[in-house]
Coordinates of C-alpha atoms and ligand atoms in Angstrom, one line a residue:
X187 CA -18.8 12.8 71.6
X188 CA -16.6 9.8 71.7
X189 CA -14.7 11.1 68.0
X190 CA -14.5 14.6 69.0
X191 CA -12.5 13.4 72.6
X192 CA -10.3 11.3 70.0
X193 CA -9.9 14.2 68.1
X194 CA -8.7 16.3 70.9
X195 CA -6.5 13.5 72.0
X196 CA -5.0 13.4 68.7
X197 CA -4.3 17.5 68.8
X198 CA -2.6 16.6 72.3
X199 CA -0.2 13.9 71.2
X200 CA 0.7 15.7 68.3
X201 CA 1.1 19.1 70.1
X202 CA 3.4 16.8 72.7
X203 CA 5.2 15.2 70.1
X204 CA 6.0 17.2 67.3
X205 CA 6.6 16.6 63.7
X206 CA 7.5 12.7 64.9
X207 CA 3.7 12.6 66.5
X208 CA 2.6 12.7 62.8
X209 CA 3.0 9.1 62.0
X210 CA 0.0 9.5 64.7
X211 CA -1.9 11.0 61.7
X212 CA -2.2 7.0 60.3
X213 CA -5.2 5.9 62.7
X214 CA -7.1 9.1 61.3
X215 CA -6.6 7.9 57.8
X216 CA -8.7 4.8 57.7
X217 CA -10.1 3.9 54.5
X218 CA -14.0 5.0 55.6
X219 CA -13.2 7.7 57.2
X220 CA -12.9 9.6 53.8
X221 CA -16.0 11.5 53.2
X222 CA -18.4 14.1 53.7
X223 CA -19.0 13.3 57.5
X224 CA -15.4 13.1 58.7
X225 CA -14.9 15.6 61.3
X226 CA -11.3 14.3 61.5
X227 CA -11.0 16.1 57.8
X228 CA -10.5 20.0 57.4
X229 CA -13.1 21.5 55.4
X230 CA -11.1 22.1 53.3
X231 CA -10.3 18.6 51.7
X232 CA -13.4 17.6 52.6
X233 CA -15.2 15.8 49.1
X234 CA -18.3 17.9 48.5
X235 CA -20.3 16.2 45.7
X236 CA -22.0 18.6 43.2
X237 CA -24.8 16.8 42.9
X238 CA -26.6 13.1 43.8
X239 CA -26.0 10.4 41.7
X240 CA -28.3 9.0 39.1
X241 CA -30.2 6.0 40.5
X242 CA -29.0 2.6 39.7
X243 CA -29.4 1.1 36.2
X244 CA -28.7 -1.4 34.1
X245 CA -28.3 -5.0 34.1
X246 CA -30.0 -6.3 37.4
X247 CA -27.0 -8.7 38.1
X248 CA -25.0 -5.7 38.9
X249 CA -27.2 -3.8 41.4
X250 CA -25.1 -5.8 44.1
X251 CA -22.0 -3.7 43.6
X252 CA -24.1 -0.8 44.5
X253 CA -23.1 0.8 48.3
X254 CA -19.7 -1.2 47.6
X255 CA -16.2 0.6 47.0
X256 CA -13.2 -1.0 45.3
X257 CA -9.7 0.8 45.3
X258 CA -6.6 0.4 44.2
X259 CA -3.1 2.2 45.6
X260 CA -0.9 3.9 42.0
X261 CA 2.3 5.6 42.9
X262 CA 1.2 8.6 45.1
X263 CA -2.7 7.7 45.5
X264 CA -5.3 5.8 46.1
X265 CA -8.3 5.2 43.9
X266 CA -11.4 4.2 45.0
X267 CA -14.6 3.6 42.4
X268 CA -17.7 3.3 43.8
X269 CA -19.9 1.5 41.5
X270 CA -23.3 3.6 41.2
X271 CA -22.1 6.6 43.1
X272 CA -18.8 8.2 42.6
X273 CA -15.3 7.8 41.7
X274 CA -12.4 9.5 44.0
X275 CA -9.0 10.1 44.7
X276 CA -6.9 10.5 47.5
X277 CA -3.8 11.3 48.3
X278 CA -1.2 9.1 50.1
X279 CA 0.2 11.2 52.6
X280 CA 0.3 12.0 56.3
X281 CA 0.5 15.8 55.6
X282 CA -3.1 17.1 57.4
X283 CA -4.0 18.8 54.0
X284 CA -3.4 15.5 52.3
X285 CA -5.7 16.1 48.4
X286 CA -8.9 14.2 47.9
X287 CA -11.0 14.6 45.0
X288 CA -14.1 13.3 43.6
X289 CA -13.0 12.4 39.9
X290 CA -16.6 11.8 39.0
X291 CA -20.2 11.1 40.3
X292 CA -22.3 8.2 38.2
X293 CA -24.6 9.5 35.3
X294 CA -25.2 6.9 32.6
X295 CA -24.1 4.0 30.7
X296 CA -22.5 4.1 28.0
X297 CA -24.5 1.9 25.4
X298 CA -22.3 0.9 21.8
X299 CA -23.5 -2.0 20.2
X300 CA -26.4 -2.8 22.4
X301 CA -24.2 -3.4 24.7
X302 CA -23.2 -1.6 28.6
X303 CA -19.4 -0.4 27.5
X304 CA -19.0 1.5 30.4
X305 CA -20.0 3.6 33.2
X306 CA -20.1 7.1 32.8
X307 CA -19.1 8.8 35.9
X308 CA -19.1 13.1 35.8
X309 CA -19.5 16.2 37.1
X310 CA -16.6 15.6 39.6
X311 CA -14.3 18.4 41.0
X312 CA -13.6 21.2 38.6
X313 CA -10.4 20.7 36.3
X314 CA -9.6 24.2 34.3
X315 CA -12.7 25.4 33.1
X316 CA -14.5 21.9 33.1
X317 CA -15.3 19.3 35.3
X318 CA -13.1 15.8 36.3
X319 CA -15.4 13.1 34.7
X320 CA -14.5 9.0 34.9
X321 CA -15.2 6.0 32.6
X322 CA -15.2 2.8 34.3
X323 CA -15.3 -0.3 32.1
X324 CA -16.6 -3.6 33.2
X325 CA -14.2 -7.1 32.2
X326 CA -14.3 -10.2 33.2
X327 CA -12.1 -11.3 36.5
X328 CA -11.9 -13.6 38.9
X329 CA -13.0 -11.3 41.5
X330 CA -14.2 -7.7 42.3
X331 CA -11.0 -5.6 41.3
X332 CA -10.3 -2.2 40.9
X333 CA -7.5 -2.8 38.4
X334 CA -6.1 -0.3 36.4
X335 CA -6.5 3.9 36.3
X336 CA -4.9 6.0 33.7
X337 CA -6.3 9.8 32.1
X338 CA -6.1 9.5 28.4
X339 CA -7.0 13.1 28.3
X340 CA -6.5 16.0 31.0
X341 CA -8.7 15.3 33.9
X342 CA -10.8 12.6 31.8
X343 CA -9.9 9.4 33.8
X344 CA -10.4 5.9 32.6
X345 CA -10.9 2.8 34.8
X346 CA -10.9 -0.5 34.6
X347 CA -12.6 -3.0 37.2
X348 CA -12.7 -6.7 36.9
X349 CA -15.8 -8.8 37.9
X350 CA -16.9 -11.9 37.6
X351 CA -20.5 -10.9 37.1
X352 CA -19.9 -10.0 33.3
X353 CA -18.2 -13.0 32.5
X354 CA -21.5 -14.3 30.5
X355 CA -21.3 -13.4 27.3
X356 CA -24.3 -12.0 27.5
X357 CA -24.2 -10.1 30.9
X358 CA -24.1 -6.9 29.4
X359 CA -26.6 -7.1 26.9
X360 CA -29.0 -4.3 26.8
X361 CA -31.7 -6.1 25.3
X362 CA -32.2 -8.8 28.5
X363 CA -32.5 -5.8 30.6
X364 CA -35.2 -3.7 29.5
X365 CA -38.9 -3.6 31.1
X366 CA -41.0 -6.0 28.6
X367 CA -43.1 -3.0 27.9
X368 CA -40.0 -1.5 26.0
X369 CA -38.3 -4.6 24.7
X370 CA -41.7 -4.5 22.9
X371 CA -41.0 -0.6 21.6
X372 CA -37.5 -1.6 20.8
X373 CA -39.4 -5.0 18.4
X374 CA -41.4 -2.2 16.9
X375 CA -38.8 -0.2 16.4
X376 CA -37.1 -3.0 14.2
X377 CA -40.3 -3.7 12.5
X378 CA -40.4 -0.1 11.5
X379 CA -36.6 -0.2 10.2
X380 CA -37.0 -3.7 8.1
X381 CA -40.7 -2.1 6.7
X382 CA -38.3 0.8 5.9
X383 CA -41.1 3.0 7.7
X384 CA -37.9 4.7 9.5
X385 CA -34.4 5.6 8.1
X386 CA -31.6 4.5 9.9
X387 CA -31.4 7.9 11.7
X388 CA -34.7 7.6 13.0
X389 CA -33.8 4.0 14.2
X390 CA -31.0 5.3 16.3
X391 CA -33.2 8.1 17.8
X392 CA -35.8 6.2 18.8
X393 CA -33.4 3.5 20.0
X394 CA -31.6 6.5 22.1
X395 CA -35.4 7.3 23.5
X396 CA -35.8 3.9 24.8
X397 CA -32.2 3.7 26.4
X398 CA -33.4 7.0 28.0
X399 CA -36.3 6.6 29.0
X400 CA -34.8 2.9 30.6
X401 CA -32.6 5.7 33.1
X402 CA -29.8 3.8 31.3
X403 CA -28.4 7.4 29.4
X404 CA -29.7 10.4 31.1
X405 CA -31.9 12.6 29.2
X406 CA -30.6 15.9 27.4
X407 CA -31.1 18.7 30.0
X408 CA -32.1 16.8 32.3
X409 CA -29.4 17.5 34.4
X410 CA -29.0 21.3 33.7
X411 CA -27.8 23.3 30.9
X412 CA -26.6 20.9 28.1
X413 CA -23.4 22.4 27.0
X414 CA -21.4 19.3 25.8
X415 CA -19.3 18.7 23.6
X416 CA -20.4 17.6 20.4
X417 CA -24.2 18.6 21.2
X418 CA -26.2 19.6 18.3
X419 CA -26.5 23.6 17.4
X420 CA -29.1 25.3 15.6
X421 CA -32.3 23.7 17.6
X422 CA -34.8 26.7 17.3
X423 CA -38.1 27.6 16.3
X424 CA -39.2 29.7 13.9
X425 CA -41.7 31.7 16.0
X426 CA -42.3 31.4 19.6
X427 CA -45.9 30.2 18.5
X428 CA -44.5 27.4 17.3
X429 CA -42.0 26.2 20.1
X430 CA -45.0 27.1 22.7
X431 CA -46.7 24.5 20.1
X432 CA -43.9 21.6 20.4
X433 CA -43.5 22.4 24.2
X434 CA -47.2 21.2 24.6
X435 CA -47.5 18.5 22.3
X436 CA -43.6 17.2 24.3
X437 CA -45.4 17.9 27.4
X438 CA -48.5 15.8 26.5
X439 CA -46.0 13.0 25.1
X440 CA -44.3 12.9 28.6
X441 CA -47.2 12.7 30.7
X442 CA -48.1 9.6 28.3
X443 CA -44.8 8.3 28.4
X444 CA -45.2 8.8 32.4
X445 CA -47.7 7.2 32.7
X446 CA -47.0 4.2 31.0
X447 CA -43.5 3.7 33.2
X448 CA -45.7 4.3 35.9
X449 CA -48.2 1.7 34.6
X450 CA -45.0 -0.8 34.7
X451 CA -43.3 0.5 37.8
X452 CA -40.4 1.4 36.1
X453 CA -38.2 3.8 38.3
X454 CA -37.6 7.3 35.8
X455 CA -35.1 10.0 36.9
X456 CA -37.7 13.0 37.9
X457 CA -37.1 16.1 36.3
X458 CA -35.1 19.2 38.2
X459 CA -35.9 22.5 37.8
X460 CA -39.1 24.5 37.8
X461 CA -42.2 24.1 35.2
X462 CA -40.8 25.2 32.2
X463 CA -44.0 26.2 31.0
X464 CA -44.4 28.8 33.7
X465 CA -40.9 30.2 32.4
X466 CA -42.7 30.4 28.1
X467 CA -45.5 32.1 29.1
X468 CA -43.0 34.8 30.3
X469 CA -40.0 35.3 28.3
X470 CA -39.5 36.0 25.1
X471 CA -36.4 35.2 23.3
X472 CA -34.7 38.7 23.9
X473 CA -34.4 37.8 27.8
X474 CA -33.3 35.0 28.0
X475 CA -30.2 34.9 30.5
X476 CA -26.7 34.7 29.0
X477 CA -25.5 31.3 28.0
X478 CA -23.4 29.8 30.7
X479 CA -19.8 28.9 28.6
X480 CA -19.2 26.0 27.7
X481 CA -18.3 23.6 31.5
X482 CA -19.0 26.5 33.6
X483 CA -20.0 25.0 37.2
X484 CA -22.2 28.0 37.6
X485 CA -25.9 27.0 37.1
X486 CA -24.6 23.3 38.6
X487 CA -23.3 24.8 41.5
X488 CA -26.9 24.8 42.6
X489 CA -26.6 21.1 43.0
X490 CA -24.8 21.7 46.3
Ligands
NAG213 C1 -18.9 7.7 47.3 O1 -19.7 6.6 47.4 C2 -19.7 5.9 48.6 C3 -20.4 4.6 48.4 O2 -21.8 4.7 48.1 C4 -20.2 6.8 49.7 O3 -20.2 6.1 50.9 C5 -19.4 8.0 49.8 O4 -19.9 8.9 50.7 C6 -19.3 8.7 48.4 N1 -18.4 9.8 48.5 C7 -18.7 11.0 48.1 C8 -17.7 12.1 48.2 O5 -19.8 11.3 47.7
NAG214 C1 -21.8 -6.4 18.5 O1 -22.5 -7.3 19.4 C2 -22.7 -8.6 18.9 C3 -23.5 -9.4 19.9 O2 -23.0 -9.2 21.2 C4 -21.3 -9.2 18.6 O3 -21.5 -10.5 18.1 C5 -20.6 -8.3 17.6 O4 -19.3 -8.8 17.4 C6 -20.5 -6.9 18.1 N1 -20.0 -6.0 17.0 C7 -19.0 -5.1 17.2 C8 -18.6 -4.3 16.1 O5 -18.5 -4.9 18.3

């Protein structure tokens, strides 16, 4: 009640005072007043997120940052990273149609070296055909800073925030962070590569399978179609006997594999979509729908 009054009030001054009332519009433009639950903002540059995002991951040390924003003012706008849950942009003006954008929304980590390189933050307003998508790496600083934005590539952004909470030169070890119930699969998994019982292909697989199953990298389709770049082709079956085959012996290996994070109350990202099992006993390859192109919002526009 109380905002809407304000509201009116504001409409009042500015009908009263004209184009000089706008320096009026300032008070509206507080720093948390940006967001889905403004009423001050048209709907129109209102931020509607496509989807949630991923729960937090990672190294434990850094689950404090979550529910905190950090910004930093460049030229024309403001940044403002929100470790865990989005990255956005907004304009620095008075005009009433002043642009914001969501410039990603967090997915994963990315892992190089056994090590957190970076947040990966996507699926953020569209761009051309594709969608605005952040990396936000983590350095050492005195304090909490958002300190540098630039976009290396059209509507890819990169970030850089400071904090003192990878200052340890081990901070962003992966390693440390896992569940003892996969550290363990990761010691197998080197046992397996110095017995040369795997090849160094299989190593990084079932390295990938731990990181995943961790929440640290989110799962392929997981999170809708998986058109990315870069994404391997030419995963098919022979015969629909045998892919109904694979789908049940995958489906047995993740109710073991829940099960066992269950077992160790680990938090898992829970599947979206309907049973997929359902959907095989059904179609046959011939009607399946049309593949989405490549970045089209379409099928993730149901995140909304
Ligand atoms: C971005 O994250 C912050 C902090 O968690 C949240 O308050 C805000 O609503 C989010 N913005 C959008 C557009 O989702
Ligand atoms: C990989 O990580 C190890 C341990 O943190 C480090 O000593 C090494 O220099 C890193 N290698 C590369 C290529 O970054």
């Amino acid at each position: 009640m109380a905002a809407k009054a304000a509201y009116v009030l504001l409409l009042l001054g500015l009908a009263a005072r004209g184009p000089a009332g706008a320096a009026k519009m300032k008070v509206v433009e507080e720093p948390n007043t940006f967001g889905m639950n403004n009423l001050f903002v048209p709907q129109s540059s209102r931020l509607q997120p496509r989807r949630e995002p991923a729960p937090v991951s990672g190294p434990e040390h850094l689950f404090r940052l979550a529910g905190k924003c950090f910004s930093l003012v460049e030229s024309m706008y403001k940044y403002e990273f929100c470790p865990f849950h989005n990255v956005t942009q907004h304009e620095q003006t008075f005009r009433w149609n002043a642009y914001s954008g969501i410039l990603g929304i967090w997915q994963e980590w990315e892992i190089t070296n056994n090590t957190f390189a970076g947040m990966w933050m996507k699926d953020g307003d569209s761009c051309r055909s594709r969608s605005r998508q952040s990396k936000v790496e983590l350095t050492c600083g005195k304090s909490n800073r958002l300190a540098h934005v630039s976009e290396p590539s059209t509507c890819v952004y990169s970030l850089t925030f400071e904090t003192p909470l990878v200052c340890h030169p081990h901070s962003l070890l992966v390693y440390p962070a896992l569940p003892e119930a996969l550290q363990q699969r990761w010691d197998q998994v080197e046992q397996d590569l110095a017995d040369e019982l795997i090849t160094p292909q299989g190593y990084e697989k079932l390295l990938r399978a731990i990181f995943e199953d961790a929440g640290y990298l989110m799962t392929p389709g997981e999170n809708g179609p998986v058109l990315q770049e870069g994404a391997p082709a030419g995963l098919g079956f022979e015969t629909l006997e045998t892919c109904r085959k694979a789908h049940a012996e995958l489906s047995k290996e993740v109710k073991r594999l829940r099960s066992l994070l269950a077992q160790h109350g680990i938090r898992h990202a829970k599947p979206t979509g309907t049973s997929s099992s359902e959907h095989l006993a059904h179609d046959t390859p011939t009607d399946r729908p049309p593949v989405q192109p490549r970045g089209d919002p379409g099928l993730r526009g149901s995140f909304l």
